[in-house]
CSV table of C-alpha atoms in Angstrom, one decimal:
chain,number,residue,atom,x,y,z
A,174,UNK,CA,-22.4,4.0,17.9
A,175,UNK,CA,-19.6,5.5,16.1
A,176,UNK,CA,-20.0,7.4,12.8
A,177,UNK,CA,-17.2,6.9,10.6
A,178,UNK,CA,-17.5,8.8,7.4
A,179,UNK,CA,-16.1,7.4,3.9
A,180,UNK,CA,-16.0,7.8,0.3
A,181,UNK,CA,-16.5,4.6,-1.7
A,182,UNK,CA,-14.2,3.9,-4.8
A,183,UNK,CA,-13.3,1.5,-7.1
A,184,UNK,CA,-10.3,0.3,-9.5
A,185,UNK,CA,-11.4,-1.9,-11.9
A,186,UNK,CA,-14.3,-3.0,-10.1
A,187,UNK,CA,-11.8,-4.0,-6.9
A,188,UNK,CA,-13.6,-1.4,-4.4
A,189,UNK,CA,-12.5,0.0,-1.6
A,190,UNK,CA,-13.8,2.4,1.2
A,191,UNK,CA,-11.6,5.6,1.9
A,192,UNK,CA,-11.7,7.2,5.5
A,193,UNK,CA,-9.4,10.3,6.5
A,194,UNK,CA,-7.3,8.3,9.2
A,195,UNK,CA,-8.4,11.4,11.6
A,196,UNK,CA,-12.0,10.4,11.5
A,197,UNK,CA,-11.0,6.6,12.4
A,198,UNK,CA,-11.2,5.4,16.0
A,199,UNK,CA,-7.3,4.6,16.8
A,200,UNK,CA,-8.8,1.0,18.5
A,201,UNK,CA,-10.2,-1.7,16.9
A,202,UNK,CA,-9.7,-1.0,13.3
A,203,UNK,CA,-9.4,-4.2,12.3
A,204,UNK,CA,-13.0,-5.0,13.7
A,205,UNK,CA,-14.3,-1.9,12.1
A,206,UNK,CA,-12.7,-3.2,8.6
A,207,UNK,CA,-14.6,-6.4,9.1
A,208,UNK,CA,-17.8,-4.4,9.9
A,209,UNK,CA,-17.7,-1.6,7.3
A,210,UNK,CA,-16.6,-3.9,4.6
A,211,UNK,CA,-19.6,-6.4,5.0
A,212,UNK,CA,-21.1,-7.2,1.8
A,213,UNK,CA,-24.9,-7.5,3.5
A,214,UNK,CA,-24.4,-5.7,7.2
A,215,UNK,CA,-21.6,-3.2,6.2
A,216,UNK,CA,-21.1,-0.9,3.2
A,217,UNK,CA,-19.6,-3.6,1.3
A,218,UNK,CA,-15.9,-3.7,-0.2
A,219,UNK,CA,-12.9,-5.4,-0.7
A,220,UNK,CA,-11.0,-3.3,1.6
A,221,UNK,CA,-10.9,-0.3,3.9
A,222,UNK,CA,-8.2,2.3,3.3
A,223,UNK,CA,-7.1,5.0,5.8
A,224,UNK,CA,-5.7,8.1,4.8
A,225,UNK,CA,-3.3,10.6,6.7
A,226,UNK,CA,-2.2,14.3,4.6
A,227,UNK,CA,1.6,14.6,4.9
A,228,UNK,CA,3.1,17.5,5.9
A,229,UNK,CA,6.3,15.9,4.6
A,230,UNK,CA,7.1,17.6,1.2
A,231,UNK,CA,8.3,14.2,0.1
A,232,UNK,CA,5.0,12.5,-0.2
A,233,UNK,CA,1.4,13.8,-0.5
A,234,UNK,CA,-0.3,11.4,1.9
A,235,UNK,CA,0.2,7.8,3.8
A,236,UNK,CA,-2.3,5.1,3.6
A,237,UNK,CA,-2.9,1.8,5.5
A,238,UNK,CA,-4.9,-1.1,3.9
A,239,UNK,CA,-7.4,-3.3,5.9
A,240,UNK,CA,-8.8,-6.2,3.8
A,241,UNK,CA,-12.0,-7.3,4.1
A,242,UNK,CA,-11.3,-10.0,6.8
A,243,UNK,CA,-9.5,-7.4,9.0
A,244,UNK,CA,-6.2,-8.2,8.2
A,245,UNK,CA,-3.4,-5.6,7.1
A,246,UNK,CA,-1.7,-5.5,3.6
A,247,UNK,CA,1.1,-3.8,2.4
A,248,UNK,CA,0.0,-2.8,-0.9
A,249,UNK,CA,-2.8,-2.7,-3.0
A,250,UNK,CA,-2.4,-0.9,-6.6
A,251,UNK,CA,-6.0,-0.7,-7.4
A,252,UNK,CA,-6.6,0.7,-3.8
A,253,UNK,CA,-3.5,2.9,-4.0
A,254,UNK,CA,-4.9,4.6,-7.3
A,255,UNK,CA,-8.6,5.0,-5.4
A,256,UNK,CA,-6.5,6.7,-2.5
A,257,UNK,CA,-4.9,9.0,-5.3
A,258,UNK,CA,-8.1,10.0,-7.1
A,259,UNK,CA,-9.4,11.3,-3.6
A,260,UNK,CA,-6.0,13.1,-3.3
A,261,UNK,CA,-6.8,14.7,-6.4
A,262,UNK,CA,-10.4,15.2,-6.1
A,263,UNK,CA,-10.0,17.3,-2.8
A,264,UNK,CA,-7.0,19.5,-4.3
A,265,UNK,CA,-4.0,17.8,-2.1
A,266,UNK,CA,-2.6,16.4,-4.9
A,267,UNK,CA,-2.6,17.2,-8.9
A,268,UNK,CA,-1.2,15.3,-11.9
A,269,UNK,CA,1.5,13.7,-9.8
A,270,UNK,CA,0.9,11.8,-6.8
A,271,UNK,CA,3.1,10.4,-4.0
A,272,UNK,CA,1.7,8.2,-1.4
A,273,UNK,CA,3.6,6.5,1.4
A,274,UNK,CA,2.4,2.8,1.4
A,275,UNK,CA,3.4,-0.2,3.7
A,276,UNK,CA,5.5,-1.3,0.9
A,277,UNK,CA,7.4,1.9,0.2
A,278,UNK,CA,7.0,5.5,-1.4
A,279,UNK,CA,4.6,5.0,-4.7
A,280,UNK,CA,4.5,7.5,-7.3
A,281,UNK,CA,1.3,7.7,-9.4
A,282,UNK,CA,1.0,9.6,-12.9
A,283,UNK,CA,-2.6,11.0,-13.4
A,284,UNK,CA,-3.1,10.3,-17.4
A,285,UNK,CA,-6.5,12.0,-17.8
A,286,UNK,CA,-9.3,14.0,-15.7
A,287,UNK,CA,-11.2,10.7,-15.5
A,288,UNK,CA,-8.6,9.3,-12.9
A,289,UNK,CA,-6.7,6.9,-15.1
A,290,UNK,CA,-3.3,6.8,-13.5
A,291,UNK,CA,0.1,5.1,-14.2
A,292,UNK,CA,1.3,3.4,-11.0
A,293,UNK,CA,5.4,2.6,-10.4
A,294,UNK,CA,4.9,-0.8,-9.0
A,295,UNK,CA,8.7,-1.3,-8.3
A,296,UNK,CA,10.8,-4.4,-8.9
A,297,UNK,CA,9.6,-7.9,-8.1
A,298,UNK,CA,11.8,-10.1,-5.7
A,299,UNK,CA,12.1,-13.9,-6.2
A,300,UNK,CA,14.3,-16.6,-5.9
A,301,UNK,CA,15.6,-18.3,-9.1
A,302,UNK,CA,14.1,-21.8,-8.1
A,303,UNK,CA,10.6,-20.5,-7.7
A,304,UNK,CA,10.1,-19.2,-11.1
A,305,UNK,CA,9.4,-22.4,-12.1
A,306,UNK,CA,7.7,-24.5,-9.4
A,307,UNK,CA,5.7,-28.0,-9.2
A,308,UNK,CA,3.3,-26.9,-6.3
A,309,UNK,CA,1.0,-30.0,-4.9
A,310,UNK,CA,-2.3,-29.0,-3.6
A,311,UNK,CA,-4.3,-32.2,-2.7
A,312,UNK,CA,-4.4,-34.3,-5.8
A,313,UNK,CA,-3.4,-31.4,-8.1
A,314,UNK,CA,0.0,-30.3,-9.0
A,315,UNK,CA,0.3,-26.8,-10.4
A,316,UNK,CA,2.9,-25.0,-12.4
A,317,UNK,CA,3.5,-21.9,-10.0
A,318,UNK,CA,5.9,-18.8,-9.8
A,319,UNK,CA,6.3,-17.6,-6.5
A,320,UNK,CA,7.7,-13.7,-5.9
A,321,UNK,CA,6.9,-10.5,-4.1
A,322,UNK,CA,5.8,-7.3,-5.5
A,323,UNK,CA,5.3,-5.3,-2.4
A,324,UNK,CA,3.0,-8.2,-1.3
A,325,UNK,CA,3.6,-12.2,-1.7
A,326,UNK,CA,2.3,-13.3,-4.9
A,327,UNK,CA,1.8,-17.2,-6.3
A,328,UNK,CA,1.1,-17.2,-10.0
A,329,UNK,CA,-0.3,-20.3,-11.5
A,330,UNK,CA,0.0,-20.9,-15.0
A,331,UNK,CA,-3.0,-22.7,-16.5
A,332,UNK,CA,-4.4,-23.6,-20.2
A,333,UNK,CA,-7.9,-21.9,-19.3
A,334,UNK,CA,-10.6,-21.6,-16.4
A,335,UNK,CA,-12.3,-24.6,-16.8
A,336,UNK,CA,-10.6,-25.9,-13.1
A,337,UNK,CA,-12.1,-24.9,-9.9
A,338,UNK,CA,-9.5,-22.2,-9.8
A,339,UNK,CA,-11.6,-20.8,-6.4
A,340,UNK,CA,-11.3,-23.8,-4.6
A,341,UNK,CA,-7.6,-23.6,-5.6
A,342,UNK,CA,-7.1,-20.2,-4.7
A,343,UNK,CA,-8.3,-20.8,-1.4
A,344,UNK,CA,-6.2,-23.7,-0.6
A,345,UNK,CA,-3.1,-22.1,-1.7
A,346,UNK,CA,-3.6,-18.7,0.5
A,347,UNK,CA,-3.4,-20.6,3.3
A,348,UNK,CA,-1.3,-23.3,2.2
A,349,UNK,CA,1.4,-24.1,4.8
A,350,UNK,CA,4.3,-23.0,2.2
A,351,UNK,CA,2.9,-19.5,3.1
A,352,UNK,CA,3.1,-18.8,6.8
A,353,UNK,CA,1.7,-15.1,6.0
A,354,UNK,CA,-0.8,-16.4,3.4
A,355,UNK,CA,-0.6,-15.4,-0.2
A,356,UNK,CA,-2.4,-13.5,-3.0
A,357,UNK,CA,-3.2,-15.9,-6.0
A,358,UNK,CA,-3.5,-15.3,-9.5
A,359,UNK,CA,-4.2,-17.9,-12.2
A,360,UNK,CA,-2.6,-17.0,-15.5
A,361,UNK,CA,-3.5,-18.0,-19.2
A,362,UNK,CA,-1.1,-16.4,-21.3
A,363,UNK,CA,-2.7,-15.4,-24.5
A,364,UNK,CA,0.0,-13.8,-26.8
A,365,UNK,CA,3.1,-12.3,-26.5
A,366,UNK,CA,1.7,-9.1,-25.0
A,367,UNK,CA,-1.4,-10.2,-23.4
A,368,UNK,CA,-2.5,-12.7,-20.5
A,369,UNK,CA,-5.9,-13.7,-19.1
A,370,UNK,CA,-5.9,-13.5,-15.2
A,371,UNK,CA,-8.2,-14.6,-12.4
A,372,UNK,CA,-7.7,-13.6,-8.8
A,373,UNK,CA,-7.7,-14.9,-5.3
A,374,UNK,CA,-6.9,-12.3,-2.9
A,375,UNK,CA,-5.5,-12.8,0.3
A,376,UNK,CA,-7.8,-11.6,3.0
A,377,UNK,CA,-10.6,-10.8,0.7
A,378,UNK,CA,-11.0,-14.1,-1.8
A,379,UNK,CA,-12.2,-13.9,-5.4
A,380,UNK,CA,-11.9,-10.1,-6.6
A,381,UNK,CA,-12.8,-8.5,-10.1
A,382,UNK,CA,-9.2,-7.5,-10.4
A,383,UNK,CA,-6.1,-6.8,-8.6
A,384,UNK,CA,-3.3,-4.1,-9.2
A,385,UNK,CA,-0.6,-6.1,-7.6
A,386,UNK,CA,-2.0,-9.4,-8.6
A,387,UNK,CA,-1.8,-8.2,-12.0
A,388,UNK,CA,1.7,-7.1,-11.5
A,389,UNK,CA,2.8,-10.4,-10.0
A,390,UNK,CA,1.3,-12.3,-13.2
A,391,UNK,CA,2.9,-10.0,-15.7
A,392,UNK,CA,6.1,-10.2,-14.3
A,393,UNK,CA,6.0,-13.5,-13.8
A,394,UNK,CA,5.2,-14.3,-17.2
A,395,UNK,CA,7.8,-12.3,-18.2
A,396,UNK,CA,10.7,-13.7,-16.0
A,397,UNK,CA,9.4,-17.3,-17.5
A,398,UNK,CA,9.5,-15.9,-21.0
A,399,UNK,CA,5.7,-16.6,-21.9
A,400,UNK,CA,5.2,-12.7,-22.3
A,401,UNK,CA,7.1,-9.7,-23.0
A,402,UNK,CA,6.5,-5.9,-22.1
A,403,UNK,CA,4.3,-4.3,-22.4
A,404,UNK,CA,1.7,-6.8,-21.2
A,405,UNK,CA,-1.9,-6.1,-21.5
A,406,UNK,CA,-3.6,-8.1,-18.3
A,407,UNK,CA,-7.0,-9.1,-19.1
A,408,UNK,CA,-9.4,-9.3,-16.0
A,409,UNK,CA,-12.9,-9.8,-15.6
A,410,UNK,CA,-13.3,-6.1,-15.0
A,411,UNK,CA,-11.5,-4.9,-17.8
A,412,UNK,CA,-7.9,-4.4,-19.0
A,413,UNK,CA,-5.0,-3.0,-17.1
A,414,UNK,CA,-1.8,-2.2,-19.0
A,415,UNK,CA,1.6,-3.3,-17.3
A,416,UNK,CA,5.0,-2.3,-18.8
A,417,UNK,CA,8.6,-2.7,-17.6
A,418,UNK,CA,11.1,0.1,-18.0
A,419,UNK,CA,14.9,-0.9,-16.2
A,420,UNK,CA,13.4,-3.7,-14.3
A,421,UNK,CA,10.9,-1.3,-12.6
A,422,UNK,CA,7.2,-2.1,-13.5
A,423,UNK,CA,4.4,0.4,-14.1
A,424,UNK,CA,0.8,-0.6,-14.1
A,425,UNK,CA,-2.1,1.7,-15.6
A,426,UNK,CA,-5.5,1.6,-14.8
A,427,UNK,CA,-8.7,3.5,-13.8
A,428,UNK,CA,-10.2,4.7,-10.6
A,429,UNK,CA,-13.4,5.9,-9.8
A,430,UNK,CA,-14.9,7.7,-6.6
A,431,UNK,CA,-18.7,6.7,-6.7
A,432,UNK,CA,-20.3,8.0,-3.4
A,433,UNK,CA,-20.0,9.2,0.1
A,434,UNK,CA,-21.6,8.8,3.4
A,435,UNK,CA,-21.3,7.6,7.3
A,436,UNK,CA,-21.1,4.2,8.7
A,437,UNK,CA,-22.7,3.5,11.7
A,438,UNK,CA,-20.3,1.1,13.8
A,439,UNK,CA,-21.8,-0.5,16.7
A,440,UNK,CA,-19.6,-2.8,19.0
């Protein structure tokens, strides 16, 4: 049995287990992620994040994210905010936190003592022909925008959520058009400055919110001229705020540290 310490946190009810990298075994981390994230036999989370404090003055820490199915992801907006909250709580960082992710260096600005951060999310990558695309899924033909915001995103524009979006999300995630799978957001434009979104995340399934999913959805709506900055992203877990400055996206949302303990991992 291996004892693995963790801190549990959530960013808008997108929950993560945070472990200092030095406290985690080097081998079998994908297997550990599946076990520790298990909702019934583990601690339960959408993902497991390993944090390695840095001696390099260019950033405070480096993180590695494992999804609940054991796969890795380059970036999680909500998860990175959770890691930033822990770094502030333990005194590693203060009001400005720099974290090296699989999608590059990210800077977060602490807005208040409740661990609300504005995070620089970068620029979207996309092909013009994929900003508006008819995408067949079985007998359904969906109106989608395909882009990358540090991880792959497929934004599906809908008139509401009466469709079986969970079934469609699972099918799109593993569709042959996405050999490395994709995150899926279902986007309902409400007005020029707000969108309502549901999320199906690669490697985790349905989540209450998603930082990168919110970023992809907001960028997609702006690029298609269905919305304009700033954009309020309405999720089942509450609202996130997104803005664009000189082509760079910034997402503001909460993080909360909710407990700590040890997980007993048995192979």
